[in-house]
PDB file of N, H, CA, C and O in Angstrom:
ATOM      1  N   MET A   1      -4.256  -1.182   7.081  1.00  0.00           N
ATOM      2  CA  MET A   1      -3.639  -1.998   8.099  1.00  0.00           C
ATOM      3  C   MET A   1      -2.737  -3.056   7.467  1.00  0.00           C
ATOM      4  O   MET A   1      -1.684  -3.380   8.016  1.00  0.00           O
ATOM      5  N   ALA A   2      -3.137  -3.587   6.335  1.00  0.00           N
ATOM      6  H   ALA A   2      -3.993  -3.324   5.890  1.00  0.00           H
ATOM      7  CA  ALA A   2      -2.327  -4.622   5.691  1.00  0.00           C
ATOM      8  C   ALA A   2      -0.968  -4.063   5.284  1.00  0.00           C
ATOM      9  O   ALA A   2       0.049  -4.743   5.418  1.00  0.00           O
ATOM     10  N   SER A   3      -0.947  -2.829   4.787  1.00  0.00           N
ATOM     11  H   SER A   3      -1.773  -2.277   4.678  1.00  0.00           H
ATOM     12  CA  SER A   3       0.322  -2.204   4.409  1.00  0.00           C
ATOM     13  C   SER A   3       1.168  -1.904   5.635  1.00  0.00           C
ATOM     14  O   SER A   3       2.386  -2.079   5.617  1.00  0.00           O
ATOM     15  N   PHE A   4       0.528  -1.458   6.684  1.00  0.00           N
ATOM     16  H   PHE A   4      -0.462  -1.316   6.699  1.00  0.00           H
ATOM     17  CA  PHE A   4       1.224  -1.112   7.925  1.00  0.00           C
ATOM     18  C   PHE A   4       1.942  -2.326   8.504  1.00  0.00           C
ATOM     19  O   PHE A   4       3.086  -2.230   8.951  1.00  0.00           O
ATOM     20  N   TYR A   5       1.258  -3.465   8.492  1.00  0.00           N
ATOM     21  H   TYR A   5       0.330  -3.542   8.129  1.00  0.00           H
ATOM     22  CA  TYR A   5       1.818  -4.673   9.095  1.00  0.00           C
ATOM     23  C   TYR A   5       2.585  -5.555   8.108  1.00  0.00           C
ATOM     24  O   TYR A   5       3.125  -6.593   8.494  1.00  0.00           O
ATOM     25  N   GLY A   6       2.635  -5.148   6.840  1.00  0.00           N
ATOM     26  H   GLY A   6       2.197  -4.305   6.527  1.00  0.00           H
ATOM     27  CA  GLY A   6       3.414  -5.884   5.854  1.00  0.00           C
ATOM     28  C   GLY A   6       2.788  -7.167   5.360  1.00  0.00           C
ATOM     29  O   GLY A   6       3.497  -8.100   4.984  1.00  0.00           O
ATOM     30  N   HIS A   7       1.484  -7.227   5.355  1.00  0.00           N
ATOM     31  H   HIS A   7       0.908  -6.469   5.660  1.00  0.00           H
ATOM     32  CA  HIS A   7       0.776  -8.423   4.896  1.00  0.00           C
ATOM     33  C   HIS A   7       0.605  -8.378   3.374  1.00  0.00           C
ATOM     34  O   HIS A   7      -0.437  -7.973   2.859  1.00  0.00           O
ATOM     35  N   ARG A   8       1.658  -8.806   2.675  1.00  0.00           N
ATOM     36  H   ARG A   8       2.504  -9.135   3.093  1.00  0.00           H
ATOM     37  CA  ARG A   8       1.675  -8.736   1.221  1.00  0.00           C
ATOM     38  C   ARG A   8       0.496  -9.476   0.589  1.00  0.00           C
ATOM     39  O   ARG A   8      -0.154  -8.945  -0.311  1.00  0.00           O
ATOM     40  N   ALA A   9       0.219 -10.677   1.043  1.00  0.00           N
ATOM     41  H   ALA A   9       0.748 -11.109   1.774  1.00  0.00           H
ATOM     42  CA  ALA A   9      -0.865 -11.472   0.454  1.00  0.00           C
ATOM     43  C   ALA A   9      -2.215 -10.787   0.630  1.00  0.00           C
ATOM     44  O   ALA A   9      -3.065 -10.855  -0.258  1.00  0.00           O
ATOM     45  N   VAL A  10      -2.414 -10.139   1.752  1.00  0.00           N
ATOM     46  H   VAL A  10      -1.724 -10.084   2.474  1.00  0.00           H
ATOM     47  CA  VAL A  10      -3.675  -9.428   1.996  1.00  0.00           C
ATOM     48  C   VAL A  10      -3.765  -8.216   1.075  1.00  0.00           C
ATOM     49  O   VAL A  10      -4.824  -7.938   0.512  1.00  0.00           O
ATOM     50  N   VAL A  11      -2.658  -7.497   0.921  1.00  0.00           N
ATOM     51  H   VAL A  11      -1.798  -7.723   1.378  1.00  0.00           H
ATOM     52  CA  VAL A  11      -2.632  -6.346   0.013  1.00  0.00           C
ATOM     53  C   VAL A  11      -2.975  -6.805  -1.404  1.00  0.00           C
ATOM     54  O   VAL A  11      -3.781  -6.170  -2.084  1.00  0.00           O
ATOM     55  N   GLU A  12      -2.369  -7.902  -1.849  1.00  0.00           N
ATOM     56  H   GLU A  12      -1.715  -8.418  -1.297  1.00  0.00           H
ATOM     57  CA  GLU A  12      -2.658  -8.427  -3.187  1.00  0.00           C
ATOM     58  C   GLU A  12      -4.129  -8.800  -3.326  1.00  0.00           C
ATOM     59  O   GLU A  12      -4.756  -8.490  -4.338  1.00  0.00           O
ATOM     60  N   LEU A  13      -4.675  -9.455  -2.328  1.00  0.00           N
ATOM     61  H   LEU A  13      -4.165  -9.708  -1.506  1.00  0.00           H
ATOM     62  CA  LEU A  13      -6.086  -9.851  -2.359  1.00  0.00           C
ATOM     63  C   LEU A  13      -6.998  -8.628  -2.425  1.00  0.00           C
ATOM     64  O   LEU A  13      -7.960  -8.607  -3.193  1.00  0.00           O
ATOM     65  N   LEU A  14      -6.698  -7.622  -1.629  1.00  0.00           N
ATOM     66  H   LEU A  14      -5.916  -7.639  -1.006  1.00  0.00           H
ATOM     67  CA  LEU A  14      -7.500  -6.399  -1.642  1.00  0.00           C
ATOM     68  C   LEU A  14      -7.457  -5.730  -3.012  1.00  0.00           C
ATOM     69  O   LEU A  14      -8.487  -5.298  -3.529  1.00  0.00           O
ATOM     70  N   LEU A  15      -6.265  -5.644  -3.596  1.00  0.00           N
ATOM     71  H   LEU A  15      -5.428  -5.995  -3.175  1.00  0.00           H
ATOM     72  CA  LEU A  15      -6.126  -5.017  -4.907  1.00  0.00           C
ATOM     73  C   LEU A  15      -6.848  -5.821  -5.986  1.00  0.00           C
ATOM     74  O   LEU A  15      -7.477  -5.246  -6.875  1.00  0.00           O
ATOM     75  N   GLU A  16      -6.759  -7.143  -5.911  1.00  0.00           N
ATOM     76  H   GLU A  16      -6.248  -7.610  -5.190  1.00  0.00           H
ATOM     77  CA  GLU A  16      -7.448  -7.997  -6.882  1.00  0.00           C
ATOM     78  C   GLU A  16      -8.960  -7.826  -6.812  1.00  0.00           C
ATOM     79  O   GLU A  16      -9.669  -8.076  -7.786  1.00  0.00           O
ATOM     80  N   ASN A  17      -9.437  -7.404  -5.663  1.00  0.00           N
ATOM     81  H   ASN A  17      -8.861  -7.201  -4.872  1.00  0.00           H
ATOM     82  CA  ASN A  17     -10.878  -7.240  -5.464  1.00  0.00           C
ATOM     83  C   ASN A  17     -11.318  -5.784  -5.530  1.00  0.00           C
ATOM     84  O   ASN A  17     -12.393  -5.430  -5.046  1.00  0.00           O
ATOM     85  N   GLY A  18     -10.480  -4.941  -6.132  1.00  0.00           N
ATOM     86  H   GLY A  18      -9.606  -5.229  -6.526  1.00  0.00           H
ATOM     87  CA  GLY A  18     -10.881  -3.582  -6.441  1.00  0.00           C
ATOM     88  C   GLY A  18     -10.519  -2.500  -5.451  1.00  0.00           C
ATOM     89  O   GLY A  18     -11.005  -1.376  -5.568  1.00  0.00           O
ATOM     90  N   ALA A  19      -9.672  -2.809  -4.474  1.00  0.00           N
ATOM     91  H   ALA A  19      -9.276  -3.722  -4.379  1.00  0.00           H
ATOM     92  CA  ALA A  19      -9.267  -1.769  -3.523  1.00  0.00           C
ATOM     93  C   ALA A  19      -8.513  -0.660  -4.256  1.00  0.00           C
ATOM     94  O   ALA A  19      -7.774  -0.917  -5.206  1.00  0.00           O
ATOM     95  N   ASP A  20      -8.711   0.552  -3.807  1.00  0.00           N
ATOM     96  H   ASP A  20      -9.312   0.761  -3.036  1.00  0.00           H
ATOM     97  CA  ASP A  20      -8.049   1.722  -4.389  1.00  0.00           C
ATOM     98  C   ASP A  20      -6.622   1.802  -3.865  1.00  0.00           C
ATOM     99  O   ASP A  20      -6.405   1.974  -2.666  1.00  0.00           O
ATOM    100  N   VAL A  21      -5.656   1.680  -4.758  1.00  0.00           N
ATOM    101  H   VAL A  21      -5.832   1.541  -5.732  1.00  0.00           H
ATOM    102  CA  VAL A  21      -4.245   1.672  -4.374  1.00  0.00           C
ATOM    103  C   VAL A  21      -3.799   3.017  -3.794  1.00  0.00           C
ATOM    104  O   VAL A  21      -2.782   3.078  -3.103  1.00  0.00           O
ATOM    105  N   SER A  22      -4.532   4.077  -4.060  1.00  0.00           N
ATOM    106  H   SER A  22      -5.358   4.027  -4.622  1.00  0.00           H
ATOM    107  CA  SER A  22      -4.128   5.413  -3.628  1.00  0.00           C
ATOM    108  C   SER A  22      -4.965   5.981  -2.492  1.00  0.00           C
ATOM    109  O   SER A  22      -4.769   7.133  -2.105  1.00  0.00           O
ATOM    110  N   ILE A  23      -5.894   5.199  -1.950  1.00  0.00           N
ATOM    111  H   ILE A  23      -6.053   4.264  -2.264  1.00  0.00           H
ATOM    112  CA  ILE A  23      -6.739   5.711  -0.874  1.00  0.00           C
ATOM    113  C   ILE A  23      -5.877   6.039   0.347  1.00  0.00           C
ATOM    114  O   ILE A  23      -4.931   5.316   0.661  1.00  0.00           O
ATOM    115  N   CYS A  24      -6.205   7.113   1.016  1.00  0.00           N
ATOM    116  H   CYS A  24      -6.973   7.701   0.761  1.00  0.00           H
ATOM    117  CA  CYS A  24      -5.422   7.547   2.176  1.00  0.00           C
ATOM    118  C   CYS A  24      -6.185   7.307   3.475  1.00  0.00           C
ATOM    119  O   CYS A  24      -7.413   7.232   3.504  1.00  0.00           O
ATOM    120  N   SER A  25      -5.414   7.192   4.532  1.00  0.00           N
ATOM    121  H   SER A  25      -4.416   7.253   4.509  1.00  0.00           H
ATOM    122  CA  SER A  25      -5.999   7.032   5.868  1.00  0.00           C
ATOM    123  C   SER A  25      -6.584   8.361   6.327  1.00  0.00           C
ATOM    124  O   SER A  25      -6.468   9.374   5.638  1.00  0.00           O
ATOM    125  N   GLU A  26      -7.207   8.344   7.488  1.00  0.00           N
ATOM    126  H   GLU A  26      -7.301   7.521   8.048  1.00  0.00           H
ATOM    127  CA  GLU A  26      -7.744   9.586   8.059  1.00  0.00           C
ATOM    128  C   GLU A  26      -6.638  10.599   8.301  1.00  0.00           C
ATOM    129  O   GLU A  26      -6.891  11.804   8.337  1.00  0.00           O
ATOM    130  N   ASP A  27      -5.407  10.114   8.467  1.00  0.00           N
ATOM    131  H   ASP A  27      -5.202   9.136   8.438  1.00  0.00           H
ATOM    132  CA  ASP A  27      -4.254  10.990   8.684  1.00  0.00           C
ATOM    133  C   ASP A  27      -3.646  11.481   7.379  1.00  0.00           C
ATOM    134  O   ASP A  27      -2.682  12.247   7.391  1.00  0.00           O
ATOM    135  N   GLY A  28      -4.205  11.043   6.254  1.00  0.00           N
ATOM    136  H   GLY A  28      -4.988  10.421   6.245  1.00  0.00           H
ATOM    137  CA  GLY A  28      -3.714  11.465   4.952  1.00  0.00           C
ATOM    138  C   GLY A  28      -2.536  10.660   4.433  1.00  0.00           C
ATOM    139  O   GLY A  28      -1.832  11.105   3.526  1.00  0.00           O
ATOM    140  N   LEU A  29      -2.314   9.476   4.999  1.00  0.00           N
ATOM    141  H   LEU A  29      -2.885   9.115   5.736  1.00  0.00           H
ATOM    142  CA  LEU A  29      -1.178   8.656   4.592  1.00  0.00           C
ATOM    143  C   LEU A  29      -1.622   7.562   3.628  1.00  0.00           C
ATOM    144  O   LEU A  29      -2.635   6.897   3.844  1.00  0.00           O
ATOM    145  N   SER A  30      -0.850   7.390   2.569  1.00  0.00           N
ATOM    146  H   SER A  30      -0.027   7.930   2.394  1.00  0.00           H
ATOM    147  CA  SER A  30      -1.172   6.364   1.576  1.00  0.00           C
ATOM    148  C   SER A  30      -0.626   5.008   2.017  1.00  0.00           C
ATOM    149  O   SER A  30       0.281   4.942   2.847  1.00  0.00           O
ATOM    150  N   PRO A  31      -1.171   3.936   1.467  1.00  0.00           N
ATOM    151  CA  PRO A  31      -0.637   2.603   1.774  1.00  0.00           C
ATOM    152  C   PRO A  31       0.845   2.480   1.407  1.00  0.00           C
ATOM    153  O   PRO A  31       1.610   1.823   2.112  1.00  0.00           O
ATOM    154  N   LEU A  32       1.239   3.109   0.313  1.00  0.00           N
ATOM    155  H   LEU A  32       0.617   3.643  -0.260  1.00  0.00           H
ATOM    156  CA  LEU A  32       2.639   3.057  -0.106  1.00  0.00           C
ATOM    157  C   LEU A  32       3.544   3.728   0.923  1.00  0.00           C
ATOM    158  O   LEU A  32       4.599   3.195   1.266  1.00  0.00           O
ATOM    159  N   TYR A  33       3.139   4.872   1.405  1.00  0.00           N
ATOM    160  H   TYR A  33       2.282   5.304   1.126  1.00  0.00           H
ATOM    161  CA  TYR A  33       3.917   5.594   2.413  1.00  0.00           C
ATOM    162  C   TYR A  33       4.051   4.764   3.688  1.00  0.00           C
ATOM    163  O   TYR A  33       5.141   4.638   4.247  1.00  0.00           O
ATOM    164  N   VAL A  34       2.941   4.206   4.135  1.00  0.00           N
ATOM    165  H   VAL A  34       2.056   4.308   3.681  1.00  0.00           H
ATOM    166  CA  VAL A  34       2.932   3.421   5.372  1.00  0.00           C
ATOM    167  C   VAL A  34       3.827   2.190   5.227  1.00  0.00           C
ATOM    168  O   VAL A  34       4.611   1.879   6.123  1.00  0.00           O
ATOM    169  N   ALA A  35       3.709   1.499   4.107  1.00  0.00           N
ATOM    170  H   ALA A  35       3.072   1.752   3.379  1.00  0.00           H
ATOM    171  CA  ALA A  35       4.535   0.303   3.887  1.00  0.00           C
ATOM    172  C   ALA A  35       6.016   0.659   3.837  1.00  0.00           C
ATOM    173  O   ALA A  35       6.847  -0.042   4.415  1.00  0.00           O
ATOM    174  N   SER A  36       6.345   1.737   3.152  1.00  0.00           N
ATOM    175  H   SER A  36       5.671   2.307   2.682  1.00  0.00           H
ATOM    176  CA  SER A  36       7.755   2.111   3.029  1.00  0.00           C
ATOM    177  C   SER A  36       8.336   2.571   4.361  1.00  0.00           C
ATOM    178  O   SER A  36       9.484   2.254   4.671  1.00  0.00           O
ATOM    179  N   CYS A  37       7.577   3.302   5.143  1.00  0.00           N
ATOM    180  H   CYS A  37       6.644   3.560   4.891  1.00  0.00           H
ATOM    181  CA  CYS A  37       8.056   3.756   6.456  1.00  0.00           C
ATOM    182  C   CYS A  37       8.303   2.596   7.412  1.00  0.00           C
ATOM    183  O   CYS A  37       9.129   2.695   8.319  1.00  0.00           O
ATOM    184  N   ASN A  38       7.588   1.509   7.207  1.00  0.00           N
ATOM    185  H   ASN A  38       6.916   1.429   6.471  1.00  0.00           H
ATOM    186  CA  ASN A  38       7.728   0.349   8.087  1.00  0.00           C
ATOM    187  C   ASN A  38       8.642  -0.730   7.503  1.00  0.00           C
ATOM    188  O   ASN A  38       8.750  -1.824   8.056  1.00  0.00           O
ATOM    189  N   GLY A  39       9.295  -0.417   6.387  1.00  0.00           N
ATOM    190  H   GLY A  39       9.207   0.472   5.938  1.00  0.00           H
ATOM    191  CA  GLY A  39      10.279  -1.324   5.812  1.00  0.00           C
ATOM    192  C   GLY A  39       9.721  -2.545   5.114  1.00  0.00           C
ATOM    193  O   GLY A  39      10.415  -3.552   4.971  1.00  0.00           O
ATOM    194  N   HIS A  40       8.476  -2.468   4.678  1.00  0.00           N
ATOM    195  H   HIS A  40       7.912  -1.650   4.794  1.00  0.00           H
ATOM    196  CA  HIS A  40       7.838  -3.615   4.026  1.00  0.00           C
ATOM    197  C   HIS A  40       8.029  -3.520   2.508  1.00  0.00           C
ATOM    198  O   HIS A  40       7.114  -3.158   1.769  1.00  0.00           O
ATOM    199  N   THR A  41       9.242  -3.856   2.072  1.00  0.00           N
ATOM    200  H   THR A  41       9.985  -4.150   2.673  1.00  0.00           H
ATOM    201  CA  THR A  41       9.592  -3.679   0.664  1.00  0.00           C
ATOM    202  C   THR A  41       8.756  -4.540  -0.281  1.00  0.00           C
ATOM    203  O   THR A  41       8.479  -4.120  -1.405  1.00  0.00           O
ATOM    204  N   GLU A  42       8.352  -5.724   0.147  1.00  0.00           N
ATOM    205  H   GLU A  42       8.577  -6.065   1.060  1.00  0.00           H
ATOM    206  CA  GLU A  42       7.513  -6.570  -0.717  1.00  0.00           C
ATOM    207  C   GLU A  42       6.162  -5.909  -0.969  1.00  0.00           C
ATOM    208  O   GLU A  42       5.634  -5.966  -2.079  1.00  0.00           O
ATOM    209  N   VAL A  43       5.610  -5.285   0.062  1.00  0.00           N
ATOM    210  H   VAL A  43       6.039  -5.239   0.963  1.00  0.00           H
ATOM    211  CA  VAL A  43       4.329  -4.582  -0.083  1.00  0.00           C
ATOM    212  C   VAL A  43       4.518  -3.353  -0.966  1.00  0.00           C
ATOM    213  O   VAL A  43       3.668  -3.050  -1.803  1.00  0.00           O
ATOM    214  N   VAL A  44       5.628  -2.649  -0.782  1.00  0.00           N
ATOM    215  H   VAL A  44       6.319  -2.895  -0.102  1.00  0.00           H
ATOM    216  CA  VAL A  44       5.930  -1.489  -1.627  1.00  0.00           C
ATOM    217  C   VAL A  44       5.955  -1.916  -3.091  1.00  0.00           C
ATOM    218  O   VAL A  44       5.359  -1.251  -3.939  1.00  0.00           O
ATOM    219  N   ASP A  45       6.635  -3.010  -3.395  1.00  0.00           N
ATOM    220  H   ASP A  45       7.119  -3.550  -2.707  1.00  0.00           H
ATOM    221  CA  ASP A  45       6.702  -3.501  -4.777  1.00  0.00           C
ATOM    222  C   ASP A  45       5.314  -3.800  -5.339  1.00  0.00           C
ATOM    223  O   ASP A  45       5.011  -3.435  -6.475  1.00  0.00           O
ATOM    224  N   VAL A  46       4.483  -4.455  -4.556  1.00  0.00           N
ATOM    225  H   VAL A  46       4.730  -4.751  -3.633  1.00  0.00           H
ATOM    226  CA  VAL A  46       3.119  -4.790  -4.989  1.00  0.00           C
ATOM    227  C   VAL A  46       2.337  -3.514  -5.288  1.00  0.00           C
ATOM    228  O   VAL A  46       1.662  -3.420  -6.313  1.00  0.00           O
ATOM    229  N   LEU A  47       2.430  -2.542  -4.398  1.00  0.00           N
ATOM    230  H   LEU A  47       2.979  -2.619  -3.565  1.00  0.00           H
ATOM    231  CA  LEU A  47       1.677  -1.295  -4.562  1.00  0.00           C
ATOM    232  C   LEU A  47       2.154  -0.499  -5.772  1.00  0.00           C
ATOM    233  O   LEU A  47       1.338   0.043  -6.517  1.00  0.00           O
ATOM    234  N   VAL A  48       3.463  -0.425  -5.971  1.00  0.00           N
ATOM    235  H   VAL A  48       4.126  -0.865  -5.366  1.00  0.00           H
ATOM    236  CA  VAL A  48       4.001   0.305  -7.123  1.00  0.00           C
ATOM    237  C   VAL A  48       3.571  -0.378  -8.423  1.00  0.00           C
ATOM    238  O   VAL A  48       3.165   0.293  -9.371  1.00  0.00           O
ATOM    239  N   LYS A  49       3.659  -1.697  -8.468  1.00  0.00           N
ATOM    240  H   LYS A  49       3.989  -2.242  -7.697  1.00  0.00           H
ATOM    241  CA  LYS A  49       3.232  -2.429  -9.669  1.00  0.00           C
ATOM    242  C   LYS A  49       1.742  -2.253  -9.938  1.00  0.00           C
ATOM    243  O   LYS A  49       1.295  -2.351 -11.081  1.00  0.00           O
ATOM    244  N   ALA A  50       0.972  -1.992  -8.877  1.00  0.00           N
ATOM    245  H   ALA A  50       1.335  -1.913  -7.948  1.00  0.00           H
ATOM    246  CA  ALA A  50      -0.475  -1.788  -9.019  1.00  0.00           C
ATOM    247  C   ALA A  50      -0.812  -0.345  -9.387  1.00  0.00           C
ATOM    248  O   ALA A  50      -1.981  -0.008  -9.575  1.00  0.00           O
ATOM    249  N   GLY A  51       0.214   0.512  -9.490  1.00  0.00           N
ATOM    250  H   GLY A  51       1.163   0.238  -9.337  1.00  0.00           H
ATOM    251  CA  GLY A  51      -0.022   1.881  -9.929  1.00  0.00           C
ATOM    252  C   GLY A  51      -0.014   2.940  -8.853  1.00  0.00           C
ATOM    253  O   GLY A  51      -0.462   4.062  -9.090  1.00  0.00           O
ATOM    254  N   ALA A  52       0.485   2.610  -7.672  1.00  0.00           N
ATOM    255  H   ALA A  52       0.848   1.699  -7.479  1.00  0.00           H
ATOM    256  CA  ALA A  52       0.546   3.612  -6.600  1.00  0.00           C
ATOM    257  C   ALA A  52       1.443   4.772  -7.026  1.00  0.00           C
ATOM    258  O   ALA A  52       2.485   4.570  -7.650  1.00  0.00           O
ATOM    259  N   ASP A  53       1.031   5.965  -6.686  1.00  0.00           N
ATOM    260  H   ASP A  53       0.185   6.129  -6.179  1.00  0.00           H
ATOM    261  CA  ASP A  53       1.783   7.179  -7.002  1.00  0.00           C
ATOM    262  C   ASP A  53       2.942   7.312  -6.026  1.00  0.00           C
ATOM    263  O   ASP A  53       2.727   7.509  -4.830  1.00  0.00           O
ATOM    264  N   VAL A  54       4.164   7.206  -6.525  1.00  0.00           N
ATOM    265  H   VAL A  54       4.338   7.046  -7.496  1.00  0.00           H
ATOM    266  CA  VAL A  54       5.336   7.266  -5.650  1.00  0.00           C
ATOM    267  C   VAL A  54       5.599   8.668  -5.109  1.00  0.00           C
ATOM    268  O   VAL A  54       6.457   8.845  -4.245  1.00  0.00           O
ATOM    269  N   HIS A  55       4.878   9.658  -5.604  1.00  0.00           N
ATOM    270  H   HIS A  55       4.181   9.514  -6.306  1.00  0.00           H
ATOM    271  CA  HIS A  55       5.049  11.032  -5.129  1.00  0.00           C
ATOM    272  C   HIS A  55       3.983  11.443  -4.120  1.00  0.00           C
ATOM    273  O   HIS A  55       4.018  12.557  -3.596  1.00  0.00           O
ATOM    274  N   GLN A  56       3.042  10.552  -3.847  1.00  0.00           N
ATOM    275  H   GLN A  56       3.014   9.647  -4.272  1.00  0.00           H
ATOM    276  CA  GLN A  56       1.982  10.827  -2.877  1.00  0.00           C
ATOM    277  C   GLN A  56       2.469  10.428  -1.492  1.00  0.00           C
ATOM    278  O   GLN A  56       3.164   9.424  -1.339  1.00  0.00           O
ATOM    279  N   ALA A  57       2.103  11.218  -0.480  1.00  0.00           N
ATOM    280  H   ALA A  57       1.538  12.033  -0.604  1.00  0.00           H
ATOM    281  CA  ALA A  57       2.529  10.915   0.901  1.00  0.00           C
ATOM    282  C   ALA A  57       1.867   9.669   1.413  1.00  0.00           C
ATOM    283  O   ALA A  57       2.107   9.265   2.551  1.00  0.00           O
TER     284      ALA A  57
END
C-alpha cells in the first residue's frame, strides 16, 4: 500500500525494518511495479537502491 500511494517515508521505514523489497501482492505485482505505474518516482528510486529487481513485474 505504501508503494501504491507513494509514501516514500513509509517505504523507507519498512525496508529499514526488514521488509522484503521483492515481495508481491496477491495479484503478483511487486512494490516497484506498483510505484512506477502510479508515477511515484521517489518510491521507485528507494526501491531500486534497496535492490528491487527492475525486471520483475
